[in-house]
Amino acid sequence: MNKIVNMEQWGLNDFIKNQISPEEVGVIGRVITEGNKIYKIMTEQGVKIGEVKGKSIYESSGREEFPSVGDWVILDRIGSENGNARIERILQRKSKLSRKVAGKRFDEQIIATNIDYIFISMSLNNDFNLRRLERYLTIVWDSMAIPVILLTKADLSTDADKKILEIERVAPAVDILTTSVVTGDGIAAIRKYLTRGITIAFIGSSGVGKSSIINYLKGESVMEVQALRNDDKGRHTTTQRQMVAISGAGTIIDTPGMREIQMMDMGESLDRTFKDIDEIAKRCKFSDCQHQNEPGCAVREALESGEIDKDRWNNFLKMKKEIDYYNRKTDKKADNEYWLKFKKISIAQRQLNKERRKKQ
Ligand SMILES: Nc1nc2c(ncn2[C@@H]2O[C@H](COP(=O)(O)OP(=O)(O)O)[C@@H](O)[C@H]2O)c(=O)[nH]1
Ligand SMILES: [Mg+2]
Ligand SMILES: [Zn+2]
């Protein structure tokens, strides 16, 4: 059979190839869209339709797992003579962007996998929100992909410089790009990241202009774009995650807008997002300082002097609480640890209060 698609452009590399033994029969492909447990998969023979049938994936991975957009998979065959191809297994992922599903359940929702850069998209006119950015950053650090902040609709903004300064304070180590599809400004800078074999995922609220940029890069209308509305409360036009290739470059995954970004077991990533706070907390007199009213608390001092912004601090606490709650709900060990720590702290606190009372 002749090859019609160059899979290297779709990101095929040694990390993936090394996971396949020479004896393994089957066809390698990359999931480009999903819907109702039916997947469109790019292969060297073009797009194939794949399904997870029976227990195939369960048997190979030892757990209930479904493919996501961005996944490399092995199909049982290329032809479609006998219906859809069967997805035999999912190859190991080098990155995985997830959040907690909305609502009361504690399940993971995978947004996309095998991504190199995640462009956190915010529009410079209506969508600007630093607290939401801190949430996005945390799930992105957790994914193992590299975050880039993409500011869109520069043509509609008069205070872009001021906003960039605010972002730099919240995310000092992250690249920031400013773009407009109306003037074309900044789009070339995206291409610098999107070299051959690289995958970028666009995330962000609905209506910020993610699909518009993909169409601009593609040079044609491959993604549906919202009809213009001035209130920015457009409906979701992008309802699915979808991966496209940009000729001469890499691939982009478009995602629908996310209303809620809820935390999972992401404590380490939270500390990375709030590295400044983490560093200051190391200067507290007690290593298990809760930054309440312990003596020698560097965090309280920094809050008073303005070194730590109060809104940023409150967002950190809120997200931390969410993570602790998730851990307690999903992991018995974390549960025990949490309560042990809690107990230790309340004992120490009681002791401290007692000593204070004695002095008075
Ligand atoms: N003025 C201006 N409008 C834009 C720009 N990018 C996108 N839009 C408009 O914003 C709306 C939402 O764009 P869309 O790409 O669908 O956003 P998405 O939901 O993030 O994919 C559409 O009406 C676009 O025409 C831009 O750079 N400048
Ligand atoms: Mg869209
Ligand atoms: Zn402290």
Short mmCIF file of C-alpha atoms and ligand atoms in Angstrom, two decimals:
data_model
loop_
_atom_site.label_atom_id
_atom_site.label_comp_id
_atom_site.label_asym_id
_atom_site.label_seq_id
_atom_site.Cartn_x
_atom_site.Cartn_y
_atom_site.Cartn_z
CA MET A 1 0.00 0.00 0.00
CA ASN A 2 1.31 3.42 -0.79
CA LYS A 3 1.84 6.02 1.84
CA ILE A 4 -0.14 9.17 1.38
CA VAL A 5 0.46 10.86 4.72
CA ASN A 6 3.80 11.72 6.26
CA MET A 7 3.37 10.73 9.90
CA GLU A 8 6.49 12.64 10.97
CA GLN A 9 4.60 15.81 10.28
CA TRP A 10 1.89 14.47 12.60
CA GLY A 11 4.50 14.11 15.31
CA LEU A 12 5.74 10.54 14.87
CA ASN A 13 9.17 10.33 16.53
CA ASP A 14 11.52 7.88 18.24
CA PHE A 15 9.72 8.16 21.59
CA ILE A 16 6.67 6.67 19.89
CA LYS A 17 8.48 4.29 17.52
CA ASN A 18 10.52 2.77 20.36
CA GLN A 19 7.33 1.62 22.01
CA ILE A 20 6.51 -0.71 19.15
CA SER A 21 8.26 -4.06 18.85
CA PRO A 22 9.17 -5.33 15.39
CA GLU A 23 6.88 -8.35 15.92
CA GLU A 24 3.85 -6.25 16.64
CA VAL A 25 1.32 -6.38 13.85
CA GLY A 26 -1.03 -3.50 13.43
CA VAL A 27 -1.04 0.03 12.18
CA ILE A 28 0.10 3.09 14.03
CA GLY A 29 -2.04 6.21 14.01
CA ARG A 30 -2.81 9.39 15.91
CA VAL A 31 -6.27 10.29 17.21
CA ILE A 32 -7.40 13.57 15.64
CA THR A 33 -11.02 13.76 16.86
CA GLU A 34 -13.30 11.77 19.10
CA GLY A 35 -17.03 11.52 19.45
CA ASN A 36 -19.10 8.94 21.24
CA LYS A 37 -16.26 6.42 21.53
CA ILE A 38 -15.65 6.60 17.78
CA TYR A 39 -12.31 8.05 16.79
CA LYS A 40 -10.88 9.57 13.65
CA ILE A 41 -7.30 8.40 13.39
CA MET A 42 -4.62 9.73 11.07
CA THR A 43 -2.48 6.96 9.56
CA GLU A 44 -0.03 6.80 6.65
CA GLN A 45 -3.02 5.69 4.60
CA GLY A 46 -5.12 8.70 5.53
CA VAL A 47 -7.93 9.08 8.07
CA LYS A 48 -9.40 5.86 9.48
CA ILE A 49 -12.30 5.32 11.84
CA GLY A 50 -11.41 3.42 15.00
CA GLU A 51 -13.36 1.99 17.89
CA VAL A 52 -12.53 0.55 21.26
CA LYS A 53 -14.08 -2.88 21.05
CA GLY A 54 -14.50 -5.33 23.87
CA LYS A 55 -11.78 -5.37 26.45
CA SER A 56 -8.85 -4.79 24.12
CA ILE A 57 -7.41 -1.70 25.78
CA TYR A 58 -8.24 -2.90 29.24
CA GLU A 59 -6.23 -6.02 28.64
CA SER A 60 -3.17 -4.22 27.31
CA SER A 61 -3.04 -1.41 29.86
CA GLY A 62 -4.55 -3.11 32.90
CA ARG A 63 -7.05 -0.33 33.43
CA GLU A 64 -10.16 1.15 31.94
CA GLU A 65 -8.84 3.77 29.62
CA PHE A 66 -10.04 5.43 26.45
CA PRO A 67 -8.05 7.21 23.79
CA SER A 68 -7.99 11.02 23.66
CA VAL A 69 -7.19 13.49 20.94
CA GLY A 70 -3.42 13.49 20.48
CA ASP A 71 -2.98 9.84 21.43
CA TRP A 72 -0.85 7.45 19.43
CA VAL A 73 -2.67 4.15 19.04
CA ILE A 74 -2.27 0.78 17.38
CA LEU A 75 -5.09 -0.29 15.09
CA ASP A 76 -5.71 -3.93 14.21
CA ARG A 77 -5.78 -3.18 10.48
CA ILE A 78 -5.92 -0.41 7.97
CA GLY A 79 -8.84 -1.50 5.79
CA SER A 80 -12.47 -0.87 6.59
CA GLU A 81 -13.80 -4.01 4.87
CA ASN A 82 -15.31 -5.32 8.07
CA GLY A 83 -16.46 -2.10 9.69
CA ASN A 84 -14.38 0.18 11.84
CA ALA A 85 -10.84 -0.66 12.85
CA ARG A 86 -10.26 -1.81 16.39
CA ILE A 87 -7.99 0.22 18.67
CA GLU A 88 -5.69 -2.34 20.26
CA ARG A 89 -3.70 -0.15 22.59
CA ILE A 90 -2.74 3.39 23.49
CA LEU A 91 0.98 4.14 23.45
CA GLN A 92 2.63 5.81 26.39
CA ARG A 93 1.93 9.54 26.53
CA LYS A 94 4.67 12.11 26.91
CA SER A 95 2.22 14.72 28.17
CA LYS A 96 -1.43 14.75 29.20
CA LEU A 97 -3.64 17.76 29.88
CA SER A 98 -6.42 16.97 32.37
CA ARG A 99 -8.89 18.54 34.73
CA LYS A 100 -11.45 17.21 37.15
CA VAL A 101 -14.81 16.62 35.44
CA ALA A 102 -17.40 19.27 36.24
CA GLY A 103 -19.79 18.45 39.06
CA LYS A 104 -19.49 16.29 42.14
CA ARG A 105 -17.61 13.33 40.73
CA PHE A 106 -13.85 13.02 41.16
CA ASP A 107 -13.03 11.65 37.73
CA GLU A 108 -10.33 12.85 35.41
CA GLN A 109 -11.23 14.41 32.09
CA ILE A 110 -8.39 14.22 29.61
CA ILE A 111 -8.40 17.22 27.30
CA ALA A 112 -5.53 16.25 24.99
CA THR A 113 -2.28 14.28 25.01
CA ASN A 114 1.22 14.29 23.53
CA ILE A 115 1.33 18.07 23.35
CA ASP A 116 4.57 20.08 23.28
CA TYR A 117 3.21 23.56 23.94
CA ILE A 118 -0.10 24.62 25.40
CA PHE A 119 -1.21 28.09 24.37
CA ILE A 120 -3.35 29.54 27.13
CA SER A 121 -5.47 31.95 25.12
CA MET A 122 -7.05 35.11 26.52
CA SER A 123 -8.47 38.01 24.57
CA LEU A 124 -7.14 41.46 25.34
CA ASN A 125 -10.58 43.05 25.32
CA ASN A 126 -13.12 41.23 27.51
CA ASP A 127 -11.69 37.98 28.68
CA PHE A 128 -8.77 39.13 30.79
CA ASN A 129 -8.65 37.36 34.17
CA LEU A 130 -5.44 36.72 36.11
CA ARG A 131 -7.06 34.33 38.59
CA ARG A 132 -8.31 32.13 35.77
CA LEU A 133 -4.83 32.28 34.24
CA GLU A 134 -3.41 30.86 37.49
CA ARG A 135 -5.80 27.92 37.16
CA TYR A 136 -4.87 27.30 33.55
CA LEU A 137 -1.18 27.50 34.39
CA THR A 138 -1.55 24.87 37.09
CA ILE A 139 -3.20 22.28 34.84
CA VAL A 140 -0.65 23.04 32.13
CA TRP A 141 2.37 22.62 34.44
CA ASP A 142 0.77 19.36 35.51
CA SER A 143 0.47 18.16 31.92
CA MET A 144 4.25 18.17 31.31
CA ALA A 145 3.76 20.40 28.26
CA ILE A 146 5.23 23.92 28.17
CA PRO A 147 2.80 26.81 28.68
CA VAL A 148 2.73 29.87 26.45
CA ILE A 149 0.33 32.74 27.05
CA LEU A 150 -1.46 33.85 23.90
CA LEU A 151 -3.13 37.25 24.05
CA THR A 152 -5.61 37.68 21.20
CA LYS A 153 -7.54 40.56 19.59
CA ALA A 154 -4.73 43.07 20.05
CA ASP A 155 -6.54 45.30 17.54
CA LEU A 156 -9.35 45.80 20.07
CA SER A 157 -7.11 46.77 22.98
CA THR A 158 -5.52 50.05 23.97
CA ASP A 159 -3.83 48.89 27.17
CA ALA A 160 -2.02 45.73 26.04
CA ASP A 161 1.27 46.85 27.63
CA LYS A 162 -0.31 47.28 31.03
CA LYS A 163 -1.93 43.85 30.80
CA ILE A 164 1.34 42.22 29.76
CA LEU A 165 3.03 43.68 32.84
CA GLU A 166 0.29 42.24 35.04
CA ILE A 167 0.71 38.83 33.44
CA GLU A 168 4.48 38.94 33.84
CA ARG A 169 3.97 39.38 37.56
CA VAL A 170 1.67 36.33 37.70
CA ALA A 171 3.70 34.13 35.32
CA PRO A 172 7.28 35.44 35.27
CA ALA A 173 8.82 32.44 33.50
CA VAL A 174 6.26 32.02 30.72
CA ASP A 175 6.47 33.35 27.14
CA ILE A 176 3.74 35.82 26.17
CA LEU A 177 2.56 36.35 22.58
CA THR A 178 0.25 39.12 21.41
CA THR A 179 -1.73 38.51 18.23
CA SER A 180 -4.49 39.80 16.01
CA VAL A 181 -6.04 38.03 13.05
CA VAL A 182 -7.37 41.39 11.85
CA THR A 183 -3.93 42.97 11.43
CA GLY A 184 -1.95 39.70 11.27
CA ASP A 185 0.37 40.97 14.01
CA GLY A 186 2.09 38.31 16.10
CA ILE A 187 0.95 35.32 14.05
CA ALA A 188 4.44 34.73 12.67
CA ALA A 189 5.68 34.31 16.24
CA ILE A 190 3.37 31.31 16.65
CA ARG A 191 5.11 29.61 13.75
CA LYS A 192 8.40 29.71 15.65
CA TYR A 193 6.94 27.21 18.13
CA LEU A 194 5.10 25.17 15.56
CA THR A 195 8.06 23.53 13.87
CA ARG A 196 7.80 20.18 12.15
CA GLY A 197 6.54 17.36 14.35
CA ILE A 198 5.54 19.72 17.18
CA THR A 199 2.01 19.72 18.61
CA ILE A 200 0.41 22.81 20.12
CA ALA A 201 -2.94 22.77 21.94
CA PHE A 202 -5.03 25.92 22.21
CA ILE A 203 -7.07 26.27 25.39
CA GLY A 204 -9.08 29.19 26.77
CA SER A 205 -12.59 30.57 27.04
CA SER A 206 -15.01 30.37 24.17
CA GLY A 207 -14.90 33.38 21.84
CA VAL A 208 -11.32 34.49 22.45
CA GLY A 209 -10.32 33.67 18.87
CA LYS A 210 -8.60 30.28 19.03
CA SER A 211 -10.27 28.86 15.93
CA SER A 212 -9.71 32.12 14.04
CA ILE A 213 -5.95 31.84 14.58
CA ILE A 214 -5.91 28.23 13.43
CA ASN A 215 -7.74 29.22 10.25
CA TYR A 216 -5.29 32.07 9.73
CA LEU A 217 -2.31 29.74 10.10
CA LYS A 218 -3.91 27.15 7.89
CA GLY A 219 -4.74 29.73 5.25
CA GLU A 220 -8.27 28.37 4.92
CA SER A 221 -11.37 27.94 7.02
CA VAL A 222 -10.96 24.54 8.68
CA MET A 223 -12.47 25.53 12.02
CA GLU A 224 -15.87 27.04 12.52
CA VAL A 225 -15.65 30.58 13.89
CA GLN A 226 -18.33 32.31 15.94
CA ALA A 227 -20.51 34.98 14.41
CA LEU A 228 -19.36 38.28 15.81
CA ARG A 229 -21.14 39.42 18.93
CA ASN A 230 -20.16 42.42 20.91
CA ASP A 231 -20.84 41.03 24.36
CA ASP A 232 -18.31 38.21 23.86
CA LYS A 233 -20.85 35.71 25.16
CA GLY A 234 -20.91 33.66 22.02
CA ARG A 235 -22.16 30.12 21.91
CA HIS A 236 -19.64 27.31 21.72
CA THR A 237 -18.92 26.78 18.05
CA THR A 238 -16.03 24.43 18.69
CA THR A 239 -17.79 21.52 20.31
CA GLN A 240 -15.10 18.93 19.87
CA ARG A 241 -11.41 18.72 20.31
CA GLN A 242 -9.85 18.52 16.91
CA MET A 243 -6.33 18.21 15.57
CA VAL A 244 -5.15 19.70 12.27
CA ALA A 245 -1.79 19.84 10.52
CA ILE A 246 -0.33 23.11 9.29
CA SER A 247 1.60 22.46 6.10
CA GLY A 248 5.34 22.79 6.46
CA ALA A 249 4.94 22.95 10.24
CA GLY A 250 3.41 20.82 13.00
CA THR A 251 -0.07 20.13 14.33
CA ILE A 252 -2.55 22.13 16.39
CA ILE A 253 -5.29 20.85 18.68
CA ASP A 254 -8.30 23.16 19.00
CA THR A 255 -10.49 22.74 22.08
CA PRO A 256 -13.93 24.02 23.06
CA GLY A 257 -14.02 26.77 25.68
CA MET A 258 -13.69 25.61 29.26
CA ARG A 259 -16.03 27.13 31.79
CA GLU A 260 -14.61 25.42 34.85
CA ILE A 261 -11.05 24.38 35.45
CA GLN A 262 -11.13 22.24 38.55
CA MET A 263 -8.07 20.90 40.25
CA MET A 264 -7.08 17.28 40.76
CA ASP A 265 -4.02 15.92 42.57
CA MET A 266 -1.89 18.89 41.44
CA GLY A 267 -0.12 20.11 44.57
CA GLU A 268 3.33 20.24 43.02
CA SER A 269 2.06 22.07 39.97
CA LEU A 270 0.28 24.54 42.22
CA ASP A 271 3.59 25.32 43.91
CA ARG A 272 5.13 25.84 40.52
CA THR A 273 2.42 28.31 39.52
CA PHE A 274 2.86 30.09 42.85
CA LYS A 275 6.62 29.73 43.06
CA ASP A 276 6.98 33.21 44.59
CA ILE A 277 4.71 32.26 47.49
CA ASP A 278 6.42 28.90 47.87
CA GLU A 279 9.81 30.62 48.13
CA ILE A 280 8.60 33.15 50.69
CA ALA A 281 6.96 30.41 52.77
CA LYS A 282 10.37 28.74 53.10
CA ARG A 283 11.44 31.73 55.20
CA CYS A 284 8.72 31.14 57.82
CA LYS A 285 10.12 30.29 61.25
CA PHE A 286 8.21 26.99 61.46
CA SER A 287 8.55 24.56 58.59
CA ASP A 288 4.90 23.55 58.93
CA CYS A 289 3.72 27.16 59.30
CA GLN A 290 0.07 27.57 58.29
CA HIS A 291 0.52 31.34 57.88
CA GLN A 292 -2.27 32.05 60.35
CA ASN A 293 -0.84 33.70 63.44
CA GLU A 294 2.37 31.84 64.08
CA PRO A 295 5.31 34.01 65.09
CA GLY A 296 7.96 34.66 62.40
CA CYS A 297 5.58 34.02 59.50
CA ALA A 298 7.21 35.37 56.32
CA VAL A 299 4.00 35.00 54.31
CA ARG A 300 1.96 37.25 56.59
CA GLU A 301 4.78 39.78 56.49
CA ALA A 302 4.86 39.67 52.68
CA LEU A 303 1.10 40.10 52.56
CA GLU A 304 1.31 43.16 54.79
CA SER A 305 4.16 44.74 52.83
CA GLY A 306 2.41 44.04 49.52
CA GLU A 307 5.14 41.68 48.28
CA ILE A 308 2.41 39.07 47.85
CA ASP A 309 -0.77 40.32 46.22
CA LYS A 310 -3.85 39.52 48.37
CA ASP A 311 -6.01 38.32 45.47
CA ARG A 312 -3.23 36.04 44.31
CA TRP A 313 -2.84 34.67 47.85
CA ASN A 314 -6.58 34.05 48.20
CA ASN A 315 -6.66 32.26 44.87
CA PHE A 316 -3.72 30.11 45.98
CA LEU A 317 -5.59 29.16 49.17
CA LYS A 318 -8.77 28.39 47.26
CA MET A 319 -6.96 26.17 44.76
CA LYS A 320 -4.99 24.46 47.51
CA LYS A 321 -8.19 23.67 49.34
CA GLU A 322 -9.64 22.18 46.18
CA ILE A 323 -6.56 19.99 45.72
CA ASP A 324 -6.58 18.84 49.36
CA TYR A 325 -10.26 18.00 49.06
CA TYR A 326 -9.71 16.05 45.86
CA ASN A 327 -6.86 14.12 47.48
CA ARG A 328 -8.94 13.28 50.52
CA LYS A 329 -11.82 12.11 48.34
CA THR A 330 -9.73 9.96 46.07
CA ASP A 331 -6.86 8.63 48.12
CA LYS A 332 -7.09 7.02 51.52
CA LYS A 333 -3.41 7.63 52.21
CA ALA A 334 -3.66 11.32 51.39
CA ASP A 335 -6.74 11.36 53.58
CA ASN A 336 -4.84 10.01 56.55
CA GLU A 337 -1.90 12.30 55.95
CA TYR A 338 -4.19 15.29 55.78
CA TRP A 339 -5.84 14.47 59.07
CA LEU A 340 -2.55 13.66 60.78
CA LYS A 341 -1.14 17.00 59.70
CA PHE A 342 -4.32 18.73 60.72
CA LYS A 343 -4.17 17.14 64.14
CA LYS A 344 -0.52 17.99 64.61
CA ILE A 345 -1.21 21.60 63.72
CA SER A 346 -4.18 21.95 66.05
CA ILE A 347 -2.16 20.43 68.87
CA ALA A 348 0.70 22.88 68.22
CA GLN A 349 -1.77 25.74 67.95
CA ARG A 350 -3.39 24.84 71.26
CA GLN A 351 0.02 24.67 72.91
CA LEU A 352 0.90 28.10 71.51
CA ASN A 353 -2.35 29.62 72.76
CA LYS A 354 -1.78 28.11 76.17
CA GLU A 355 1.70 29.65 76.40
CA ARG A 356 0.32 33.01 75.29
CA ARG A 357 -2.35 32.90 77.94
CA LYS A 358 0.25 32.11 80.57
CA LYS A 359 2.28 35.17 79.62
CA GLN A 360 -0.70 37.51 79.80
N1 LIG B 1 -11.26 42.12 16.26
C1 LIG B 1 -10.86 40.84 16.31
N2 LIG B 1 -11.80 39.86 16.33
C2 LIG B 1 -11.37 38.57 16.40
C3 LIG B 1 -9.98 38.23 16.43
N3 LIG B 1 -9.87 36.90 16.50
C4 LIG B 1 -11.13 36.41 16.51
N4 LIG B 1 -12.04 37.42 16.43
C5 LIG B 1 -13.51 37.26 16.44
O1 LIG B 1 -13.90 36.73 17.69
C6 LIG B 1 -14.99 35.82 17.54
C7 LIG B 1 -14.67 34.47 18.17
O2 LIG B 1 -13.63 33.84 17.45
P1 LIG B 1 -13.41 32.26 17.45
O3 LIG B 1 -12.20 32.01 16.63
O4 LIG B 1 -14.64 31.52 17.07
O5 LIG B 1 -13.11 32.01 19.00
P2 LIG B 1 -12.91 30.62 19.78
O6 LIG B 1 -14.21 30.30 20.43
O7 LIG B 1 -11.84 30.89 20.78
O8 LIG B 1 -12.51 29.59 18.79
C8 LIG B 1 -15.25 35.74 16.04
O9 LIG B 1 -16.34 36.57 15.74
C9 LIG B 1 -13.97 36.25 15.42
O10 LIG B 1 -14.19 36.86 14.16
C10 LIG B 1 -9.03 39.32 16.38
O11 LIG B 1 -7.80 39.13 16.41
N5 LIG B 1 -9.53 40.58 16.34
MG MG B 2 -13.42 27.76 18.49
ZN ZN B 3 4.07 31.32 57.53
#
